[in-house]
Amino acid sequence: FKHTTVLDFFFHIIDEIVGGFTRNLSWQVLLNTYWFLFFVEFPRYYVLEIIITCWYKLRYRHRRKEKEIARMKLYIENPLITILAPGKNEGKNIYKLVQSLREQTYKNYEIIIVDDGSDDATPLICRDLENAGYIDLFIRAHSRGGKASAANLGSFYAKGKYIVHLDADSSLDRDALEKILIPFYMDSQIKAVGGVVKVRNAHDSICTAMQALEYLKTIQVGRMVTSELGIYHIISGAFGAFDTKVLKQVGYWDIGPGLDGDITQKIRKAGYKVYFSEEAICMTNVPVKWNVLFKQRRRWSKSLVRFRLRKHRDIFMPNKNFSFSNMISNLENIVYDFGFNYVWFAYILSLIFMHTDRLIEIFAVGYIIRMVFGYIGFGIIQWVSERPKEERWLAGYVPLSTFYTGYFLRFARLMAHTQELFNFSSYKDPWNPRKTSEVAQSEGI
C-alpha cells in the first residue's frame, strides 16, 4: 500500500477511473474546476450541518430535561387540540389517518375533516366515520376552493387551543402529537411547530427512494439545523401545529401554492418564534412517477418567487417590525435556492465550453466528489435519525443522488423560477381553482 494519506488514495482511485485528466490534478486545479461544489454547496449543506449536529448532540441532556419539564406542563394543562385535515379525493386515506390518531399517546383532541369538492367516495366514507364517532366533524365544500380555502373553513370550526394541520394521506408515530405540542411549553413565544415528514412508500420505485433520501437530508437534518440557527422558514403542511389565536391574528392561510412557507413567514413577521420538532414523526406518500414529481417540484418552487421575492419582500426593509433573523431566514432561502441556481447553470455552461475536449473526465471527477459528499451527508442522517437501521438501505441510492439533487431538482427549480419571474405562472396552475387564483392575483397574494 503505497499511499500515506487518505487524500493520496482518493486521487489514486480517481486517476484509475478517469485517466489523463487527473495526472496533473492538484488542489489548485481541483478547486478552480469544482469551485461551485467546494465553496457553495459543501460549506452550507455539509460543514454547517456537521457543526450544528455536533452542537445539537452536545446539548442532548439539557434539551431532554427541558422537554421533560415542557411535557409535564402539557399534560397538566391537557388542552384540547384540533386536528385538521383538508383535501380532495382522499377517501381511501382517511381511515388510515384516523387509525393512527386513535393510537396517539396524547388523547385530548378533536378531528375535523374538510372535503374540498371531492368527486370520489370521500363524503360517504367520512359520513360513516363521523357517525361511528371516529371523526368529530366532517365538512363538505361542494365547490372546490383549494387547499387554503378548505383549511380556513375547517379552522373556523376549530375549538382547540392548537391546530395540528395534516395532509389526509399522512399517518403519525404513536407519540407524534405529544412531541409536536411539547415545544409550545418550552417557550411562550413559540407559536408554530413543524414536524418531521418521512416517506412511507419509499420502496415503491427508484423515484420514491430518492425522495425518501432527500426528505431525510432536507427535512430531518436540514430543518433541525435552520431551527437551531433561528432561521427555520417552512412548516410542512403535511404535519404542522399552530397556536389557534395566532393563526386567526395573521389571517390564516393565503392561497398557494407554497402556502406552507407563506404561513410560516406570516407568523415570523408577527413577532413570534417557529420551531422544528425533530422527534415528531409523520409518514406520507410521495409521487411514484418522475413526471408527476417534476410537476410537483415546479409548483413548489414557484412559491419562492411569488412569496419571498414579491409578497414578503418587505422583510428586507427596516421598519418597526424589522427582524434580523427573519431577514437572514429569507435571504438564505433566496440566495441558495434561487440565486445560486442560476449561478449553477452558468457554472455548468462554463464547464461545457471551457473543457469541451475532456467533458467526460470533468463530469466523472465531479460525480465522484459529489458522491463522497453524499455519503458524508448520509452519515449525518444516520447520526440524527431515530430509526437509522430501518433507513440504512437508502445508502445504496446515494450514488444516484448526484443526478437527482444535482440535476433533476435543480432543473425543475430553474424552470419554475424563470416561469414565475416572467409569466406569473403560479396563478395559472390548476392545483388551485381558477376563481381563487384570480382573486389572489387581483389582491397581490
XYZ file of N, CA and C in Angstrom, residues 132-244:
339
model
N -69.830 6.993 13.287
C -69.249 5.982 14.182
C -68.423 6.609 15.302
N -68.275 7.936 15.266
C -67.528 8.626 16.311
C -66.028 8.681 16.082
N -65.565 8.291 14.886
C -64.136 8.340 14.583
C -63.703 9.750 14.187
N -64.647 10.533 13.655
C -64.403 11.915 13.260
C -65.388 12.794 14.020
N -64.892 13.920 14.553
C -65.779 14.809 15.308
C -66.616 15.688 14.388
N -66.033 16.115 13.275
C -66.773 16.984 12.358
C -66.285 16.764 10.934
N -67.236 16.504 10.050
C -66.934 16.411 8.613
C -67.612 17.575 7.905
N -66.825 18.337 7.148
C -67.352 19.496 6.422
C -67.125 19.268 4.941
N -68.177 19.431 4.155
C -68.047 19.246 2.707
C -68.284 20.556 1.983
N -67.287 20.976 1.198
C -67.445 22.118 0.296
C -67.814 21.553 -1.075
N -69.004 21.819 -1.529
C -69.467 21.230 -2.792
C -68.710 21.793 -3.992
N -68.193 23.006 -3.855
C -67.409 23.615 -4.924
C -65.955 23.740 -4.459
N -65.023 23.246 -5.246
C -63.613 23.249 -4.876
C -63.070 24.668 -4.757
N -62.431 24.935 -3.619
C -61.855 26.260 -3.403
C -60.346 26.257 -3.256
N -59.749 25.056 -3.180
C -58.306 24.964 -2.993
C -57.965 24.635 -1.555
N -56.724 24.208 -1.333
C -56.315 23.715 -0.014
C -56.395 24.792 1.056
N -55.970 26.020 0.732
C -56.020 27.102 1.723
C -57.453 27.394 2.127
N -58.348 27.418 1.152
C -59.762 27.665 1.423
C -60.344 26.590 2.336
N -60.009 25.331 2.067
C -60.513 24.220 2.879
C -59.951 24.282 4.297
N -58.664 24.606 4.426
C -58.049 24.709 5.755
C -58.669 25.850 6.552
N -58.921 26.954 5.902
C -59.526 28.101 6.588
C -60.956 27.800 7.023
N -61.688 27.067 6.177
C -63.053 26.679 6.528
C -63.049 25.806 7.782
N -62.149 24.830 7.830
C -62.057 23.964 8.997
C -61.621 24.716 10.243
N -60.715 25.691 10.083
C -60.214 26.472 11.213
C -61.331 27.271 11.879
N -62.318 27.692 11.090
C -63.438 28.471 11.620
C -64.206 27.676 12.683
N -64.228 26.357 12.526
C -64.970 25.489 13.452
C -64.088 24.895 14.549
N -62.799 25.190 14.514
C -61.867 24.580 15.462
C -62.103 25.092 16.880
N -62.147 24.176 17.833
C -62.323 24.523 19.241
C -61.021 24.419 20.024
N -60.003 23.808 19.428
C -58.763 23.541 20.146
C -57.890 24.761 20.361
N -57.059 24.703 21.398
C -56.082 25.765 21.648
C -55.027 25.776 20.553
N -54.718 24.603 20.037
C -53.762 24.465 18.937
C -54.419 23.712 17.791
N -54.035 24.065 16.581
C -54.493 23.354 15.389
C -53.310 22.585 14.804
N -53.491 21.280 14.674
C -52.476 20.451 14.019
C -52.965 20.167 12.607
N -52.261 20.708 11.644
C -52.641 20.569 10.238
C -51.937 19.355 9.641
N -52.715 18.461 9.035
C -52.174 17.238 8.435
C -52.657 17.095 7.001
N -51.832 16.486 6.167
C -52.325 16.003 4.884
C -53.141 14.744 5.136
N -54.182 14.554 4.338
C -55.083 13.423 4.565
C -54.401 12.070 4.362
N -53.312 12.032 3.604
C -52.622 10.753 3.381
C -51.475 10.535 4.372
N -51.488 11.295 5.459
C -50.448 11.162 6.467
C -50.826 10.122 7.521
N -49.823 9.609 8.206
C -50.030 8.803 9.410
C -48.899 9.149 10.363
N -49.177 9.051 11.666
C -48.233 9.541 12.658
C -47.668 8.417 13.523
N -46.421 8.595 13.976
C -45.896 7.739 15.028
C -46.745 7.938 16.278
N -46.776 6.958 17.160
C -47.698 6.966 18.303
C -47.524 8.178 19.215
N -46.319 8.714 19.302
C -46.083 9.861 20.182
C -45.912 11.172 19.417
N -46.283 11.185 18.142
C -46.027 12.359 17.303
C -46.808 13.587 17.755
N -48.087 13.402 18.129
C -48.879 14.538 18.599
C -48.247 15.160 19.839
N -47.895 14.328 20.770
C -47.263 14.795 22.007
C -45.975 15.553 21.702
N -45.159 14.988 20.808
C -43.854 15.575 20.507
C -43.971 16.911 19.782
N -45.011 17.086 18.975
C -45.142 18.352 18.260
C -45.766 19.444 19.135
N -46.414 19.036 20.232
C -47.024 20.003 21.151
C -46.047 20.476 22.224
N -45.087 19.658 22.593
C -44.150 19.973 23.676
C -43.445 21.324 23.490
N -42.947 21.675 22.290
C -42.231 22.951 22.146
C -43.043 24.182 22.548
N -44.373 24.134 22.440
C -45.189 25.274 22.857
C -45.005 25.559 24.351
N -44.626 24.540 25.123
C -44.460 24.679 26.568
C -42.998 24.851 26.964
N -42.130 24.958 25.973
C -40.714 25.251 26.221
C -40.449 26.740 26.191
N -41.232 27.459 25.390
C -41.049 28.904 25.214
C -42.403 29.502 24.831
N -42.872 30.459 25.592
C -44.197 31.041 25.349
C -44.263 31.814 24.034
N -43.103 32.141 23.459
C -43.079 32.865 22.179
C -43.162 31.930 20.979
N -43.035 30.634 21.195
C -43.180 29.668 20.098
C -44.666 29.497 19.803
N -45.068 29.845 18.581
C -46.484 29.792 18.214
C -46.758 28.880 17.020
N -45.717 28.256 16.493
C -45.901 27.298 15.395
C -44.754 26.301 15.434
N -45.088 25.020 15.218
C -44.086 23.953 15.302
C -44.237 23.028 14.096
N -43.138 22.727 13.458
C -43.141 21.784 12.349
C -42.641 20.425 12.785
N -43.162 19.384 12.167
C -42.713 18.034 12.462
C -41.893 17.448 11.322
N -41.306 16.291 11.570
C -40.526 15.584 10.555
C -41.489 14.856 9.615
N -41.264 14.989 8.324
C -42.057 14.264 7.335
C -41.148 13.261 6.639
N -41.521 11.968 6.715
C -40.750 10.914 6.067
C -41.621 10.191 5.046
N -40.961 9.506 4.131
C -41.656 8.862 3.015
C -42.105 7.461 3.404
N -43.417 7.222 3.327
C -43.978 5.915 3.665
C -43.768 4.911 2.542
N -43.920 5.350 1.293
C -43.851 4.439 0.146
C -42.465 4.436 -0.509
N -41.432 4.513 0.308
C -40.062 4.606 -0.207
C -39.656 3.420 -1.066
N -40.241 2.246 -0.838
C -39.845 1.031 -1.566
C -40.576 0.876 -2.907
N -41.459 1.790 -3.227
C -42.287 1.618 -4.429
C -41.523 1.750 -5.742
N -40.534 2.619 -5.793
C -39.788 2.842 -7.036
C -38.489 3.566 -6.719
N -37.626 3.691 -7.724
C -36.400 4.464 -7.556
C -36.765 5.914 -7.241
N -37.812 6.388 -7.868
C -38.274 7.766 -7.672
C -38.620 8.015 -6.200
N -39.366 7.112 -5.583
C -39.756 7.298 -4.185
C -38.569 7.117 -3.241
N -37.646 6.223 -3.589
C -36.454 6.015 -2.763
C -35.593 7.279 -2.737
N -35.468 7.925 -3.896
C -34.686 9.158 -3.948
C -35.342 10.256 -3.132
N -36.665 10.309 -3.157
C -37.370 11.303 -2.343
C -37.220 11.002 -0.857
N -37.223 9.721 -0.507
C -37.027 9.340 0.895
C -35.668 9.827 1.398
N -34.644 9.647 0.579
C -33.304 10.107 0.928
C -33.265 11.632 1.022
N -33.919 12.275 0.072
C -33.972 13.740 0.058
C -34.686 14.287 1.293
N -35.823 13.697 1.660
C -36.586 14.170 2.819
C -35.758 14.057 4.099
N -35.002 12.965 4.230
C -34.157 12.797 5.407
C -33.099 13.895 5.489
N -32.519 14.230 4.337
C -31.445 15.238 4.295
C -31.991 16.646 4.471
N -33.047 16.991 3.741
C -33.514 18.378 3.738
C -34.499 18.699 4.856
N -35.265 17.684 5.311
C -36.253 17.948 6.358
C -35.702 17.582 7.729
N -35.403 16.294 7.948
C -34.994 15.898 9.302
C -33.684 16.565 9.716
N -32.707 16.614 8.819
C -31.432 17.244 9.158
C -31.474 18.738 8.856
N -31.870 19.094 7.640
C -31.820 20.489 7.206
C -32.641 21.417 8.079
N -33.865 21.007 8.431
C -34.721 21.890 9.221
C -34.328 21.896 10.690
N -33.729 20.826 11.157
C -33.176 20.842 12.508
C -32.070 21.887 12.600
N -31.246 21.960 11.551
C -30.149 22.924 11.515
C -30.682 24.353 11.485
N -31.629 24.635 10.590
C -32.151 26.008 10.490
C -32.915 26.407 11.754
N -33.583 25.442 12.405
C -34.289 25.740 13.646
C -33.295 26.095 14.752
N -32.196 25.351 14.838
C -31.166 25.646 15.833
C -30.556 27.019 15.603
N -30.469 27.431 14.333
C -29.896 28.734 13.991
C -30.913 29.872 14.097
N -32.204 29.511 14.298
C -33.244 30.529 14.406
C -33.723 31.065 13.080
N -33.451 30.327 11.984
C -33.866 30.809 10.661
C -34.790 29.807 9.957
N -35.417 28.949 10.741
C -36.366 27.952 10.206
C -37.511 28.682 9.504
N -37.788 28.315 8.238
C -38.700 29.153 7.454
C -39.841 28.416 6.765
N -40.018 27.105 7.011
C -41.159 26.432 6.385
C -41.659 25.276 7.250
N -42.890 25.400 7.705
C -43.560 24.337 8.442
C -44.402 23.550 7.447
N -44.097 22.288 7.291
C -44.756 21.475 6.267
C -46.254 21.356 6.531
N -47.028 21.496 5.462
C -48.476 21.317 5.568
C -48.857 19.890 5.876
N -47.940 18.953 5.640
C -48.221 17.554 5.944
C -48.284 17.302 7.438
N -47.560 18.129 8.226
C -47.553 17.948 9.677
C -47.006 19.201 10.347
N -47.918 20.061 10.780
C -47.527 21.282 11.462
C -48.551 21.657 12.518
N -48.110 22.277 13.605
C -49.001 22.684 14.692
C -48.926 24.196 14.868
N -50.092 24.810 15.123
C -50.177 26.264 15.206
C -51.044 26.687 16.384
N -50.651 27.781 17.026
C -51.494 28.387 18.038
C -52.728 28.956 17.341
N -53.916 28.541 17.755
C -55.146 28.920 17.055
C -55.364 30.428 17.047
